[in-house]
Each structure stands twice: as structure tokens, then as C-alpha cells.
Short mmCIF file of C-alpha atoms and ligand atoms in Angstrom, two decimals:
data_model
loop_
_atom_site.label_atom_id
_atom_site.label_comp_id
_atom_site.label_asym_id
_atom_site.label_seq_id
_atom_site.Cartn_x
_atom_site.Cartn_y
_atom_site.Cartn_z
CA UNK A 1 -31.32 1.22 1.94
CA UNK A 2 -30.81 -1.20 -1.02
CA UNK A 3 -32.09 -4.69 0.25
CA UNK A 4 -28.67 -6.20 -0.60
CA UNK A 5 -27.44 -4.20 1.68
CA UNK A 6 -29.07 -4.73 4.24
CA UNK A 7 -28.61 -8.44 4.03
CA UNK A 8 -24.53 -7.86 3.94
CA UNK A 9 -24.72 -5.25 7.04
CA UNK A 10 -26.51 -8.23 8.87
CA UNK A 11 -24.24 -10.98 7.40
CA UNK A 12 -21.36 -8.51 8.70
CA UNK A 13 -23.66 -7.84 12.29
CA UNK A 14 -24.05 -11.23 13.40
CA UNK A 15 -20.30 -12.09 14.02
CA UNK A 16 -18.61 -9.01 13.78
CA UNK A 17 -20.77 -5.71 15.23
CA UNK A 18 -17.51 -3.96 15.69
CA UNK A 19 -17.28 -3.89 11.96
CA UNK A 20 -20.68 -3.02 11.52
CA UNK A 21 -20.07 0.68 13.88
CA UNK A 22 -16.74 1.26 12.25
CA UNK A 23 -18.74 1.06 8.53
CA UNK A 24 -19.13 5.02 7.44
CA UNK A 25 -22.92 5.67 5.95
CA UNK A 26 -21.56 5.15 2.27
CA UNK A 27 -20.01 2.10 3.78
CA UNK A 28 -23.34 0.54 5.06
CA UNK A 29 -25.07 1.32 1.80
CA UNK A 30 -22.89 -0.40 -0.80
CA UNK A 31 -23.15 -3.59 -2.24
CA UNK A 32 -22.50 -5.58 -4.86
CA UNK A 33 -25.43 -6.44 -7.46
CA UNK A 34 -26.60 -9.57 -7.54
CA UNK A 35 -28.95 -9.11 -9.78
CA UNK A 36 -28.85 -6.70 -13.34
CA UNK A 37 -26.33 -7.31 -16.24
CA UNK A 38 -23.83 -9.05 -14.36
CA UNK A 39 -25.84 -11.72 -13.16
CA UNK A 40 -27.34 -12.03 -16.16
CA UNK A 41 -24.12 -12.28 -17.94
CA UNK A 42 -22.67 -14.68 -15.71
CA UNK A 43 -26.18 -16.97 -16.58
CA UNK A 44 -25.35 -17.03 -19.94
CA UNK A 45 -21.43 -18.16 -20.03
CA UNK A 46 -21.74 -21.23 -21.54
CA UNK A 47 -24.41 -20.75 -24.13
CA UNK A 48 -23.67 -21.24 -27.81
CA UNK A 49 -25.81 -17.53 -28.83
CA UNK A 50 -24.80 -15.28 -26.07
CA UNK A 51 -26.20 -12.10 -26.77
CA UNK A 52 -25.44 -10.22 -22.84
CA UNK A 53 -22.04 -9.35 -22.83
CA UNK A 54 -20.98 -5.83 -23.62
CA UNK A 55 -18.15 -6.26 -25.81
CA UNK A 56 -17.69 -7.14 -29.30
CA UNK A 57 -16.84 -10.96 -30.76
CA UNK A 58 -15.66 -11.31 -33.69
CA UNK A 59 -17.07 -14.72 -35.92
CA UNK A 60 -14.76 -17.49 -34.44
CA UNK A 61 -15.27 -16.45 -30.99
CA UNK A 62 -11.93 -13.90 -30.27
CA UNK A 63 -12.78 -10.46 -28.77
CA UNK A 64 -12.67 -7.91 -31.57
CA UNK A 65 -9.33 -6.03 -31.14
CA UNK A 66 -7.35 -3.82 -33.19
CA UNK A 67 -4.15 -5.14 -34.53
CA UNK A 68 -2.19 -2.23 -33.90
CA UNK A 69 -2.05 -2.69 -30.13
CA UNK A 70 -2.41 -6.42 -30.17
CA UNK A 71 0.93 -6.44 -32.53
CA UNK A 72 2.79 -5.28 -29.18
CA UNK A 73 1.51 -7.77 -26.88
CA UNK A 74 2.17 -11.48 -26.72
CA UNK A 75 -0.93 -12.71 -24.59
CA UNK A 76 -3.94 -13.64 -25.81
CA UNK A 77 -6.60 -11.35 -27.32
CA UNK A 78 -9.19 -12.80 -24.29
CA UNK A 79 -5.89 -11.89 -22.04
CA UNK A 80 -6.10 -8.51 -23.15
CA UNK A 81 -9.40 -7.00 -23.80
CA UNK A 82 -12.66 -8.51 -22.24
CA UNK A 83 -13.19 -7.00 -19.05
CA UNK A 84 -12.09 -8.80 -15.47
CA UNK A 85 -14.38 -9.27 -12.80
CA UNK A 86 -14.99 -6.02 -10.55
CA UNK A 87 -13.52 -8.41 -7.42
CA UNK A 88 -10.29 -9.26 -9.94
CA UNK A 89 -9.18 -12.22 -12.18
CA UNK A 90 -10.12 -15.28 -9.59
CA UNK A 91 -6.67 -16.70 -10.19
CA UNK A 92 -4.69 -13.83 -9.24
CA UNK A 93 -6.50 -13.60 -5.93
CA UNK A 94 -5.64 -16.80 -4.91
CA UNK A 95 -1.81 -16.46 -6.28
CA UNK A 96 -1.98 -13.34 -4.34
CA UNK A 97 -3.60 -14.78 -1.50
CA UNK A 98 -0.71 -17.43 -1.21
CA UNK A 99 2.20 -14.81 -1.45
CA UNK A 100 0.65 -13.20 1.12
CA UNK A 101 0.93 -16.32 3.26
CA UNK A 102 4.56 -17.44 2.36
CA UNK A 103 5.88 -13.71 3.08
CA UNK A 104 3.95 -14.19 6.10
CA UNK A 105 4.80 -17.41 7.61
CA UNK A 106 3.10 -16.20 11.25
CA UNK A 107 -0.06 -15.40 9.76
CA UNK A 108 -2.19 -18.47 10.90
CA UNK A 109 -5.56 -16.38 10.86
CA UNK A 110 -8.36 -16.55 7.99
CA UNK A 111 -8.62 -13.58 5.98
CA UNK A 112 -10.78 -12.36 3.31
CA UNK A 113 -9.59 -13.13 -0.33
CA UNK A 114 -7.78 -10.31 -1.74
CA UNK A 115 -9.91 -7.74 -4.15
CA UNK A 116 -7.92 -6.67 -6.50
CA UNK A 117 -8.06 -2.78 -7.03
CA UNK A 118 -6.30 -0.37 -9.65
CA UNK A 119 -3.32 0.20 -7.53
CA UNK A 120 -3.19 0.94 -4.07
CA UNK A 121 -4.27 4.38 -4.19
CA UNK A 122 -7.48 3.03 -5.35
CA UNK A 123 -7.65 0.64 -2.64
CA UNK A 124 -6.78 3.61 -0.30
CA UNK A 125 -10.18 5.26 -1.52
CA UNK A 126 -11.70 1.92 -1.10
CA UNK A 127 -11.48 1.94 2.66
CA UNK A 128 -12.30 5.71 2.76
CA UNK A 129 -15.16 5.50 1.08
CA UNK A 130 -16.29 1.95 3.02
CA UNK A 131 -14.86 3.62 6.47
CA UNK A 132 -14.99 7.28 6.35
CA UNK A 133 -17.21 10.00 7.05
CA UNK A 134 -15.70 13.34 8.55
CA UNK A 135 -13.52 10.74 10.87
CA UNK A 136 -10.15 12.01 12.28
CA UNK A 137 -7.12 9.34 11.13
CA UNK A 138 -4.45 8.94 13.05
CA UNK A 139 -1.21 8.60 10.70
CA UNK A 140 2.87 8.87 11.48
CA UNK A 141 4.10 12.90 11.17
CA UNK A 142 6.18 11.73 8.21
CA UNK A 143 3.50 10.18 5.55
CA UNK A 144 3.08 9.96 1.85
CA UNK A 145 1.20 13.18 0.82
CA UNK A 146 -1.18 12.17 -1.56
CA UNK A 147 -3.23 10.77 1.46
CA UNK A 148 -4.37 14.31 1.60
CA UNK A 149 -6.37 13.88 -1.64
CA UNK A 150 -7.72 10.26 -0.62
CA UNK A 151 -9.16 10.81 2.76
CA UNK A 152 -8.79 14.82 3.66
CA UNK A 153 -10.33 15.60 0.41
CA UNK A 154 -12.33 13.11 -1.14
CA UNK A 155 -13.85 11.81 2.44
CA UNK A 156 -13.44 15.36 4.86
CA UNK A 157 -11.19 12.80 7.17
CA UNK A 158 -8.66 15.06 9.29
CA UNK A 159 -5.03 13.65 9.50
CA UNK A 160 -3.90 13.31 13.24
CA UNK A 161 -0.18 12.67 12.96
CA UNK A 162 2.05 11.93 16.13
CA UNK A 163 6.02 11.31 15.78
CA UNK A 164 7.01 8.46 13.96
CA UNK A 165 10.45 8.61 15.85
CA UNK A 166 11.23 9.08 19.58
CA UNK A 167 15.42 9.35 19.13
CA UNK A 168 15.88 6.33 16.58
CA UNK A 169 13.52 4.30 17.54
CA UNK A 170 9.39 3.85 16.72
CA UNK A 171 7.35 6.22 18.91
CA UNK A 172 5.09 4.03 21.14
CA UNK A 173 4.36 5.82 23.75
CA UNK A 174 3.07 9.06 21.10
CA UNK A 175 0.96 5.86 19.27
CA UNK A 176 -0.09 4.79 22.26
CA UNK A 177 -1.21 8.33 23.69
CA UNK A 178 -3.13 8.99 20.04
CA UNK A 179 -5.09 5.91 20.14
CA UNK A 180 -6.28 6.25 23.57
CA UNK A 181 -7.37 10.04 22.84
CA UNK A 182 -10.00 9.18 20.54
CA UNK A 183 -12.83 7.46 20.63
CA UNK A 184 -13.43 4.75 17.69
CA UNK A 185 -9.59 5.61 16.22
CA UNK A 186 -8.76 5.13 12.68
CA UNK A 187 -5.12 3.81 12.37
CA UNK A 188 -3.44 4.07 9.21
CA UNK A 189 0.20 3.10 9.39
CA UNK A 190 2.69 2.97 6.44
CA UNK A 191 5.58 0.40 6.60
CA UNK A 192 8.54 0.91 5.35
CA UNK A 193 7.36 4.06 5.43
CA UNK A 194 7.31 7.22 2.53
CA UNK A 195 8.84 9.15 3.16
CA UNK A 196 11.62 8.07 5.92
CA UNK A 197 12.34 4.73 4.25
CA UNK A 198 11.60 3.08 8.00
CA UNK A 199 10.07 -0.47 8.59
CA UNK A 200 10.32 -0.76 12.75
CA UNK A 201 11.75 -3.80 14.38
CA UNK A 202 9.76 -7.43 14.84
CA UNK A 203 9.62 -6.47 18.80
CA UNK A 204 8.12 -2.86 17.51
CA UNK A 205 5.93 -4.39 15.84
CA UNK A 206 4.97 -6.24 18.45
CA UNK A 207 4.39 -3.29 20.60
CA UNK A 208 2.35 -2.04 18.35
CA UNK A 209 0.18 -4.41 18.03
CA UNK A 210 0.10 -4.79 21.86
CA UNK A 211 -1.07 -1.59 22.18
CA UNK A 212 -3.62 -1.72 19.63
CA UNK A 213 -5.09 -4.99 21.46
CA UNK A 214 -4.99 -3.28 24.89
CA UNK A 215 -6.67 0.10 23.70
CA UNK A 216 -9.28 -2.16 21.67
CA UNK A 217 -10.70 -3.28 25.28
CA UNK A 218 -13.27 -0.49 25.07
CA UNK A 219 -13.27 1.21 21.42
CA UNK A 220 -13.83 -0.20 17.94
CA UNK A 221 -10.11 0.86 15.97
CA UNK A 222 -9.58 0.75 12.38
CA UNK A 223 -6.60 -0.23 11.11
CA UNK A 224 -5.80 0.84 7.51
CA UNK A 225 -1.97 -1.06 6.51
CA UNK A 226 -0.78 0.37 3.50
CA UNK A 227 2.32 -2.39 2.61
CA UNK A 228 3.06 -0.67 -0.45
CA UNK A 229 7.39 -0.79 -0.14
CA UNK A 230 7.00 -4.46 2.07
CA UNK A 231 8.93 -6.62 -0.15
CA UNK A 232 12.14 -4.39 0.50
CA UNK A 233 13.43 -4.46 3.69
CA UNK A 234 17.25 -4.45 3.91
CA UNK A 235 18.20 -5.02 7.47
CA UNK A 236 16.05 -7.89 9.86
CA UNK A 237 13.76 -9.54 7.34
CA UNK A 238 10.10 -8.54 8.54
CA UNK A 239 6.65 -9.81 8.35
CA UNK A 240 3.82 -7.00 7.96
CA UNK A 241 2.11 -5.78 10.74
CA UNK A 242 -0.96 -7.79 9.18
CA UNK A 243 0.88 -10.71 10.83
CA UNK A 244 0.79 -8.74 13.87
CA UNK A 245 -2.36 -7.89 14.26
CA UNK A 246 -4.06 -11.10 12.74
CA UNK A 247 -7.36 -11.86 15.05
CA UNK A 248 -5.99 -9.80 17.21
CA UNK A 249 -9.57 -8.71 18.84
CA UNK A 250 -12.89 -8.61 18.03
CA UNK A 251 -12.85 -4.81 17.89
CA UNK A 252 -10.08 -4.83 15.65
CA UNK A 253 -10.50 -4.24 11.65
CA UNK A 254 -7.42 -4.62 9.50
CA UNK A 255 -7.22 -4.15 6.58
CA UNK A 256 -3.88 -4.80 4.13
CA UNK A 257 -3.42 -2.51 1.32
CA UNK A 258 -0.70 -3.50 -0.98
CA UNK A 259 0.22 -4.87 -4.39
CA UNK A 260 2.88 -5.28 -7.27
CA UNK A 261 3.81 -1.31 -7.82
CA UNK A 262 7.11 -1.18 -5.62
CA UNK A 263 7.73 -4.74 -5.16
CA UNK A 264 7.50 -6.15 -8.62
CA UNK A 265 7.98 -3.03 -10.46
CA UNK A 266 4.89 -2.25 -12.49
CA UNK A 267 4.05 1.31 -11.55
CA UNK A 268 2.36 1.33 -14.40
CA UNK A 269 0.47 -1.44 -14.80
CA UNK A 270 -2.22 -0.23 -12.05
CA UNK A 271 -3.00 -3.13 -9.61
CA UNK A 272 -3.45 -3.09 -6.10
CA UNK A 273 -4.90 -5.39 -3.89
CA UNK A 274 -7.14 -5.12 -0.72
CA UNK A 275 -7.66 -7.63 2.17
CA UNK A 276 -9.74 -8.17 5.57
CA UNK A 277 -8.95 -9.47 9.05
CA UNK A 278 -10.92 -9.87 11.59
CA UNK A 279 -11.28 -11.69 14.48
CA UNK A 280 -14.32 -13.73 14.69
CA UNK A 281 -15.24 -12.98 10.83
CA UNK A 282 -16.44 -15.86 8.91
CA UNK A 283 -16.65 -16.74 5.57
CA UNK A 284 -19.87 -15.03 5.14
CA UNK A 285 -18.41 -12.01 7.01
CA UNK A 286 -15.06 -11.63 4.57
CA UNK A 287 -17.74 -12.46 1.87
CA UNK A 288 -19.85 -9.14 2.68
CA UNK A 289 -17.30 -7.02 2.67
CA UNK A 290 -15.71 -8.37 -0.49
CA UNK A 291 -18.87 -7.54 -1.69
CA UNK A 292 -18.96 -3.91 -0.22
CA UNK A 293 -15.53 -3.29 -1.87
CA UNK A 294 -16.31 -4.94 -5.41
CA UNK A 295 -20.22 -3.04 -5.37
CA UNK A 296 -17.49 0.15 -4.59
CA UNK A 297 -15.36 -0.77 -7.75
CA UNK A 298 -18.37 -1.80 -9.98
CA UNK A 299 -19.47 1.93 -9.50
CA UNK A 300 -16.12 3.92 -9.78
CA UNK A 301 -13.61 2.09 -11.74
CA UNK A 302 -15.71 -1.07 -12.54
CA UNK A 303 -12.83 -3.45 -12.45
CA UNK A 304 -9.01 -3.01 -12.84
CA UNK A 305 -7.03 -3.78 -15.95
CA UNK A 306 -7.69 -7.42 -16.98
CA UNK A 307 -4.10 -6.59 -19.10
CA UNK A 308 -1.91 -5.70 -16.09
CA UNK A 309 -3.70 -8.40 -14.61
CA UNK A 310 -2.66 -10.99 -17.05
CA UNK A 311 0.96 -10.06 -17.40
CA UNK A 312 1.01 -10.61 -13.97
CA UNK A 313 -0.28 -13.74 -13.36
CA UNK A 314 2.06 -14.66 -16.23
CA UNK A 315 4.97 -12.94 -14.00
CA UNK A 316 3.91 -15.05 -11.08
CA UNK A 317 3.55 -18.11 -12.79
CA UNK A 318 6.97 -17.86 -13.99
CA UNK A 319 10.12 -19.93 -13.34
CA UNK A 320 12.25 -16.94 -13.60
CA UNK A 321 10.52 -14.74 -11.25
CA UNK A 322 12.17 -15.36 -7.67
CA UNK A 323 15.42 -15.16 -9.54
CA UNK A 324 14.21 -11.39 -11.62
CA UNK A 325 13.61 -10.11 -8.15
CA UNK A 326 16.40 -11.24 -6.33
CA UNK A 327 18.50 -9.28 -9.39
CA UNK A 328 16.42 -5.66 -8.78
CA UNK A 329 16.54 -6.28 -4.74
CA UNK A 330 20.65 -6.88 -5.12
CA UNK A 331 20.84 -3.73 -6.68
CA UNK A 332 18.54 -1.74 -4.19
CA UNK A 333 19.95 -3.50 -1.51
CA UNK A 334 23.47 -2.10 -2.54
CA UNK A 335 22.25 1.22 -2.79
CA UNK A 336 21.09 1.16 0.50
CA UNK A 337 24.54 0.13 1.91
CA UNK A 338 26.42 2.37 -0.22
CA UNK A 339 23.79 5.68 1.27
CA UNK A 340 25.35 4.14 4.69
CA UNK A 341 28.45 3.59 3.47
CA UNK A 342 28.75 7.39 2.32
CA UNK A 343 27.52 8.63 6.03
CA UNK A 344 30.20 6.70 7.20
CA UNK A 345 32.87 7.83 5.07
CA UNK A 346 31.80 11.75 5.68
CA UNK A 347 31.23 12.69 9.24
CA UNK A 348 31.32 16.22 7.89
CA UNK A 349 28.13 15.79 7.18
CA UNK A 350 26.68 16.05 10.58
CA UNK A 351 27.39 19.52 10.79
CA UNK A 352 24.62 20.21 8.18
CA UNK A 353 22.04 17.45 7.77
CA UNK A 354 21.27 14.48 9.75
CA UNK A 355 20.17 11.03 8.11
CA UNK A 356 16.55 9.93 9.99
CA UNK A 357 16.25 6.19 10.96
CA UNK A 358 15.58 3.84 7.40
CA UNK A 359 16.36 0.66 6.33
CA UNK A 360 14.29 -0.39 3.82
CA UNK A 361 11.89 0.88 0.53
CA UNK A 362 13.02 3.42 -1.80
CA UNK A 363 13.86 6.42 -0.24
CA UNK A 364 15.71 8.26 3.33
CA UNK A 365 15.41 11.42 4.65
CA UNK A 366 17.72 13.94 6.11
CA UNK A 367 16.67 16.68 8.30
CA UNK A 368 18.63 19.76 7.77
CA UNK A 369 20.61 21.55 10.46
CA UNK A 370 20.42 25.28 9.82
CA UNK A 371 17.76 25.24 6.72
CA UNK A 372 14.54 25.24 5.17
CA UNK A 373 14.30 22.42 2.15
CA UNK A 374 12.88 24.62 -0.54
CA UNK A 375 16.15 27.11 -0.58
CA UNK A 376 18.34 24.14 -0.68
CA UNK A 377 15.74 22.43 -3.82
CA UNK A 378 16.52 25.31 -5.62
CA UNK A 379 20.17 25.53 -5.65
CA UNK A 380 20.77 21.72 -6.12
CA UNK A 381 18.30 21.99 -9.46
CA UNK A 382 20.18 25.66 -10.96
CA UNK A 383 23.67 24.79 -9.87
CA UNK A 384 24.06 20.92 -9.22
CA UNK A 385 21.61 19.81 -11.61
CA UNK A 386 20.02 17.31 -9.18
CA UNK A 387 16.66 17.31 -7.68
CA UNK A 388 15.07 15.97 -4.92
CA UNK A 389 12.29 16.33 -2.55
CA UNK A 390 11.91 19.09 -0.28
CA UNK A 391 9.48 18.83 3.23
CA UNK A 392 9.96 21.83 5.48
CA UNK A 393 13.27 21.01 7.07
CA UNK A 394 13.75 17.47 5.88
CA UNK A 395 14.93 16.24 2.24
CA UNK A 396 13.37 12.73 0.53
CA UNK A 397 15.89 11.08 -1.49
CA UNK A 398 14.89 8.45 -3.74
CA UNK A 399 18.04 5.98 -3.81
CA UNK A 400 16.19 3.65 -5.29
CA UNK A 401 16.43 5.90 -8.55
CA UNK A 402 20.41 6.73 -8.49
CA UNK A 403 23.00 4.45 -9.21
CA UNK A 404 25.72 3.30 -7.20
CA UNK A 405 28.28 5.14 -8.52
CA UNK A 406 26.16 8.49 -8.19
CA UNK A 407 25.07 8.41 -4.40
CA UNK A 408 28.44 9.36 -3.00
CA UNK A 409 27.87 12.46 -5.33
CA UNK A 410 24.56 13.10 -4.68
CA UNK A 411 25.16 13.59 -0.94
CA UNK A 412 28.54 15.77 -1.56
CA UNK A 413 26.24 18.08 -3.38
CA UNK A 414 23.59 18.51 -0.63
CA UNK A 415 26.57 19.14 1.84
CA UNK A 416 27.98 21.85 -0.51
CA UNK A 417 24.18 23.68 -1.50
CA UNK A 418 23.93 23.84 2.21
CA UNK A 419 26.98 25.61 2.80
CA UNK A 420 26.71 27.71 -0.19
C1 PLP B 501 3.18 4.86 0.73
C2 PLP B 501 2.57 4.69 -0.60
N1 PLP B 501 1.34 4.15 -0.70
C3 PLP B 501 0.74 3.98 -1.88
C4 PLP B 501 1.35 4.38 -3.04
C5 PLP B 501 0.59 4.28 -4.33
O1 PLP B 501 0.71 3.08 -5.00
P1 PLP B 501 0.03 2.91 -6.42
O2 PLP B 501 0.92 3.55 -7.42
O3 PLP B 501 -0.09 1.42 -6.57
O4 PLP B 501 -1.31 3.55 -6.38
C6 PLP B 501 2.61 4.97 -3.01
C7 PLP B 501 3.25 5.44 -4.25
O5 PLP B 501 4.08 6.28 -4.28
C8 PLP B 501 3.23 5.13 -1.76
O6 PLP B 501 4.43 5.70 -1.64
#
């Protein structure tokens, strides 16, 4: 094993051995180089020939570019096209860091400092790759299904679901039974959740982390938070389960996946963020595995776009941001109320579909009465020209894609494809 690390499994070790059995073999190996071009690069920063870095600079100093892209973007050229560092622009961390904090007014505990990944899916495949090898992970029955490719694929991890709703309410007792069933359990829990648009209650949340600090008595657990839809919740305002489950034992691992893609609406722009807790870790603990995950970036993606990056820092630096997102939650939020409006209105309903629990994120589910999805898909895209999402005998809708005026609709034509 590389001597590097070796030194981060032991700075890791000697406060946190918990963390050091949950690692997976890839896990234990990486690191981040100290020494090599980086380090070398980062010796010469302030000299006046620096012949290390491996981009091109034009005469005066500016990264060489090409006019016809920079002609459609307003930052600067060292904005745009130098690379960022594998852990993420420093600055951005930190602004990160503190949103985290002021969404999460509970969270008292240290944590690591965010590492900012190319969206959350590659922070996903971060923690597989740092925490996985042939592992079973123990996930909600309704969950997003491209954690299939992450973990089932890329890492040979087997999904253990158990029923994310007993009636309308979170399913504690099935967590509870899951958790205590396995040995060192990997948790990965999704809220508000894809597909059913659910974020459970402050005193679920509770629970759940109750449970999780009872059954870590004798077993190291994993806990994998992806807080991709967290900034919309429509009903009880909420505080992630990160809150939750902040130092919550010393054989407890959390770690918070989430970022600007559903919150701040950059899809697009491809940044993600990933961030430790654990009780007992120290500086030089969160600074190991910030290491593990940047040596993990450094050798897949090398770092994330120092662009999307950029635009937004610029985004969170702005005076008009808290206002811009207030405007896109307003409308989300109505669309919400007008999907429970329409149930409301149309009891008729009942007799063919079902609405699950939700209250927050972008989409809701209905289970069908009499039906399998696909049949239903098919007639709403020939004859209603609408389409949604079909899974076995349940339909995601995405309200956060129709308008208003549309929903009502939208709903009238499931009820009628199912008759038909
Ligand atoms: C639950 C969940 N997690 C993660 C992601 C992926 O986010 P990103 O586009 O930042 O990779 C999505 C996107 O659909 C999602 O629904």
C-alpha cells in the first residue's frame, strides 16, 4: 500500500477505528498525492517564470482561451478555464460549508469541509468507491434508479430495500428490523425522496436517528444522505437528517451528499458536494478522508468544473439570490398545493389511483388501483399526449415541470387512460 496511505488510514485509526473497518479495500488504498505535479505546481505559484502548470498563458499573464466561447461568458478568463483544485475552489467550500450551517441551525457538531464533486452522482460513486466492496445497502423500496449503476454495478453492492411507508407514515419499525439484520449495515436514505416526493416529519427523523444510535451499540453503520431535493420542502420546514445524526456515535459514519442541481437549479452546471461526520473525528481525521475523496477525484474526474464553480460562487455572493429562490420555490410551492388541491376537488379519483404520502421535491407518486404503469404510459403518450413515469404499479409525476394551469389536466387524463 502507497505510504500516503497508510499514514491517512492511521490518521483515520487513531480516533475513529469504526471508520477505519467501514473503509472498502479501494477505500484504504487511496490518497491524495502529496508529492508529483501538484505539489510541485503549488511550489511554484508565485514565481515570476513558472514553467509547471499544464495549461497555456498567453504573454500578459491570461489563460489562453478562444474567443468564441469566452464571447458568451461574462467572468473572467482565470474564472473560466484554468483548472480548480481536485478538493474544489477553497471559497466555495467554505460558502458551502456555511449554508450548510444556516439551513441547519441544530447542527452544533464539526464536520469535514465539503469536497466539491461533479454533481451528486459523482459524489454517490465517491462513497462507493471509498465504502464499497460487494456490501449489501440498505435503501427505501421507492429510490432513484440510477443507484443501480453507482453501487449495484460499478461496486457489486446489492440493494436491500424495506418499505418506505407503513400507512402514511415513515416505516420505522421495517428500518429498524433492516439495520439490526445485518452486520456492519450500509444506510443510504434519500430525503425528500425520488421518487415519492416524501421528506418524514422532525419527530421521524428523530426516530430514525434513534434507531441508528441504538443499533450502532454493537456494529459499525454507514450512513450515505443523499440531500439532493432538501431545499424544497413545502409543509413543516425540516433540517436534514445530517442534523440528526451529527456525532451521533462513534460507530456512526455520515456522510451528506448534496449540492446546487435541484435547489438552485443548475442541472447542468455539474457540482455536487460531499461532507463527513463523525463522532470523535478530528481535524486530522476529516482531513484524511478529504484526502481519500480528492486522491478519488484526482484519478477519475480530476476536479469538477472550475466554470460551474465560478458562476456559482458569483450566485452565492449575490444580493439577489435569497430573493431568485424565493421566486422559483413560490412557484413550486404552488404546484404542490394545486396537485392537493386537485385530489381534493376529485374524489373520483380514488376509485383508480391513490396519491402516496409527499410533501416536498419535485415529484409524487400514485399507485394504481387495477393496473400495471407501462399500459397506462402508453395510452397517455398516443392518445393524451402526456408522459410520465411508469414503476410497476405506481406513476412518478414531475410537478415540478407542469404549470399550474396544466396539473388539474394532467391528473383528469390519468383518471380517463385508466378507465379507457
Ligand atoms: C435522488 C437523487 N439523487 C441524486 C441525483 C443526481 O444529481 P446530479 O444531477 O447532481 O448528479 C438525482 C437526480 O435526479 C436524484 O433524483
Amino acid at each position: 500500500m502507497n505510504e500516503q496511505a497508510v499514514e491517512l488510514n492511521k490518521q483515520i485509526e487513531s480516533t475513529n477505528p469504526a471508520i477505519l473497518k467501514l473503509l472498502s479495500e479501494r477505500g484504504k488504498n487511496s490518497f491524495f498525492p502529496k508529492e508529483g505535479i501538484l505539489a510541485q505546481t503549488a511550489d511554484a505559484k508565485d514565481k515570476s517564470i513558472n514553467a509547471t502548470i499544464g495549461i497555456a498563458i498567453d504573454d500578459n499573464g491570461i489563460p489562453m482561451h478562444l474567443e468564441s466561447t469566452k464571447q458568451h461568458i461574462s467572468l473572467e478568463p482565470k474564472e473560466i478555464y484554468p483548472y480548480a483544485p481536485s478538493q474544489g475552489l477553497p471559497q466555495l467550500r467554505k460558502k458551502w460549508n456555511d449554508s450548510i450551517k444556516e439551513k441547519n441551525p441544530s447542527l452544533a457538531a464539526t464536520t469535514s469541509l465539503p469536497i466539491v464533486t461533479s454533481g451528486l452522482t459523482n459524489a454517490l460513486s465517491i462513497a462507493g468507491y471509498l465504502f464499497m466492496d460487494n456490501n449489501s445497502i440498505i435503501t427505501t423500496d421507492l429510490f432513484w434508479g440510477n443507484y443501480k449503476l453507482t453501487f449495484t454495478e460499478a461496486y457489486n453492492a446489492t440493494i436491500e430495500t424495506f418499505p418506505l411507508f407503513k400507512e402514511s407514515s415513515f416505516n420505522l419499525e421495517a428500518l429498524k428490523e433492516k439495520i439490526a439484520a445485518q452486520e456492519n449495515p450500509i444506510l443510504l436514505l434519500n430525503f425528500p425522496n425520488n421518487p415519492s416526493g416524501y421528506m418524514p416529519t422532525k419527530e421521524e427523523c428523530e426516530e430514525i436517528a434513534k434507531i441508528i444510535k441504538e443499533e450502532a451499540n454493537n456494529k459499525n453503520i454507514l450512513v450515505i444522505l443523499d440531500d439532493a431535493y432538501i431545499d424544497l420542502i413545502y409543509e413543516q420546514p425540516q433540517e436534514s437528517l445530517f442534523a440528526h445524526l451529527a456525532d451521533i456515535h462513534e460507530n456512526v459514519l455520515t456522510i451528506k451528499i448534496d449540492g446546487p442541481t435541484k435547489g438552485d437549479y443548475a442541472w447542468g452546471l455539474r457540482v455536487g458536494f460531499l461532507t463527513f461526520n463523525a463522532k470523535g473525528a478530528t481535524k486530522e481525521t476529516y482531513g484524511a478522508l478529504e484526502q481519500k475523496a480528492a486522491g478519488i477525484i484526482r484519478g477519475n474526474i480530476s476536479n469538477a468544473s472550475n466554470l460551474s464553480q465560478n458562476l456559482l460562487l458569483k450566485a452565492y455572493e449575490s444580493e439577489t439570490y435569497a430573493q431568485e429562490i424565493k421566486q422559483n420555490f413560490i412557484i413550486l410551492n404552488d404546484r404542490y398545493q394545486e396537485v392537493k388541491r386537485v385530489f381534493l376537488q376529485h374524489p373520483e379519483f380514488v376509485e383508480q389511483f391513490t396519491p402516496l404520502p409527499f410533501n416536498a421535491g419535485y415529484f409524487m407518486c400514485i399507485e394504481l388501483k387495477n393496473h400495471e404503469a407501462e399500459p397506462i404510459r402508453q395510452i397517455l403518450l398516443k392518445k393524451y399526449d402526456m408522459g410520465i413515469i411508469a414503476l410497476k404499479d405506481k406513476i412518478r409525476i414531475a410537478f415540478s415541470a407542469i404549470p399550474k394551469n396544466k396539473i388539474e389536466q394532467a391528473f383528469i387524463n390519468i383518471y380517463e387512460a385508466c378507465r379507457e
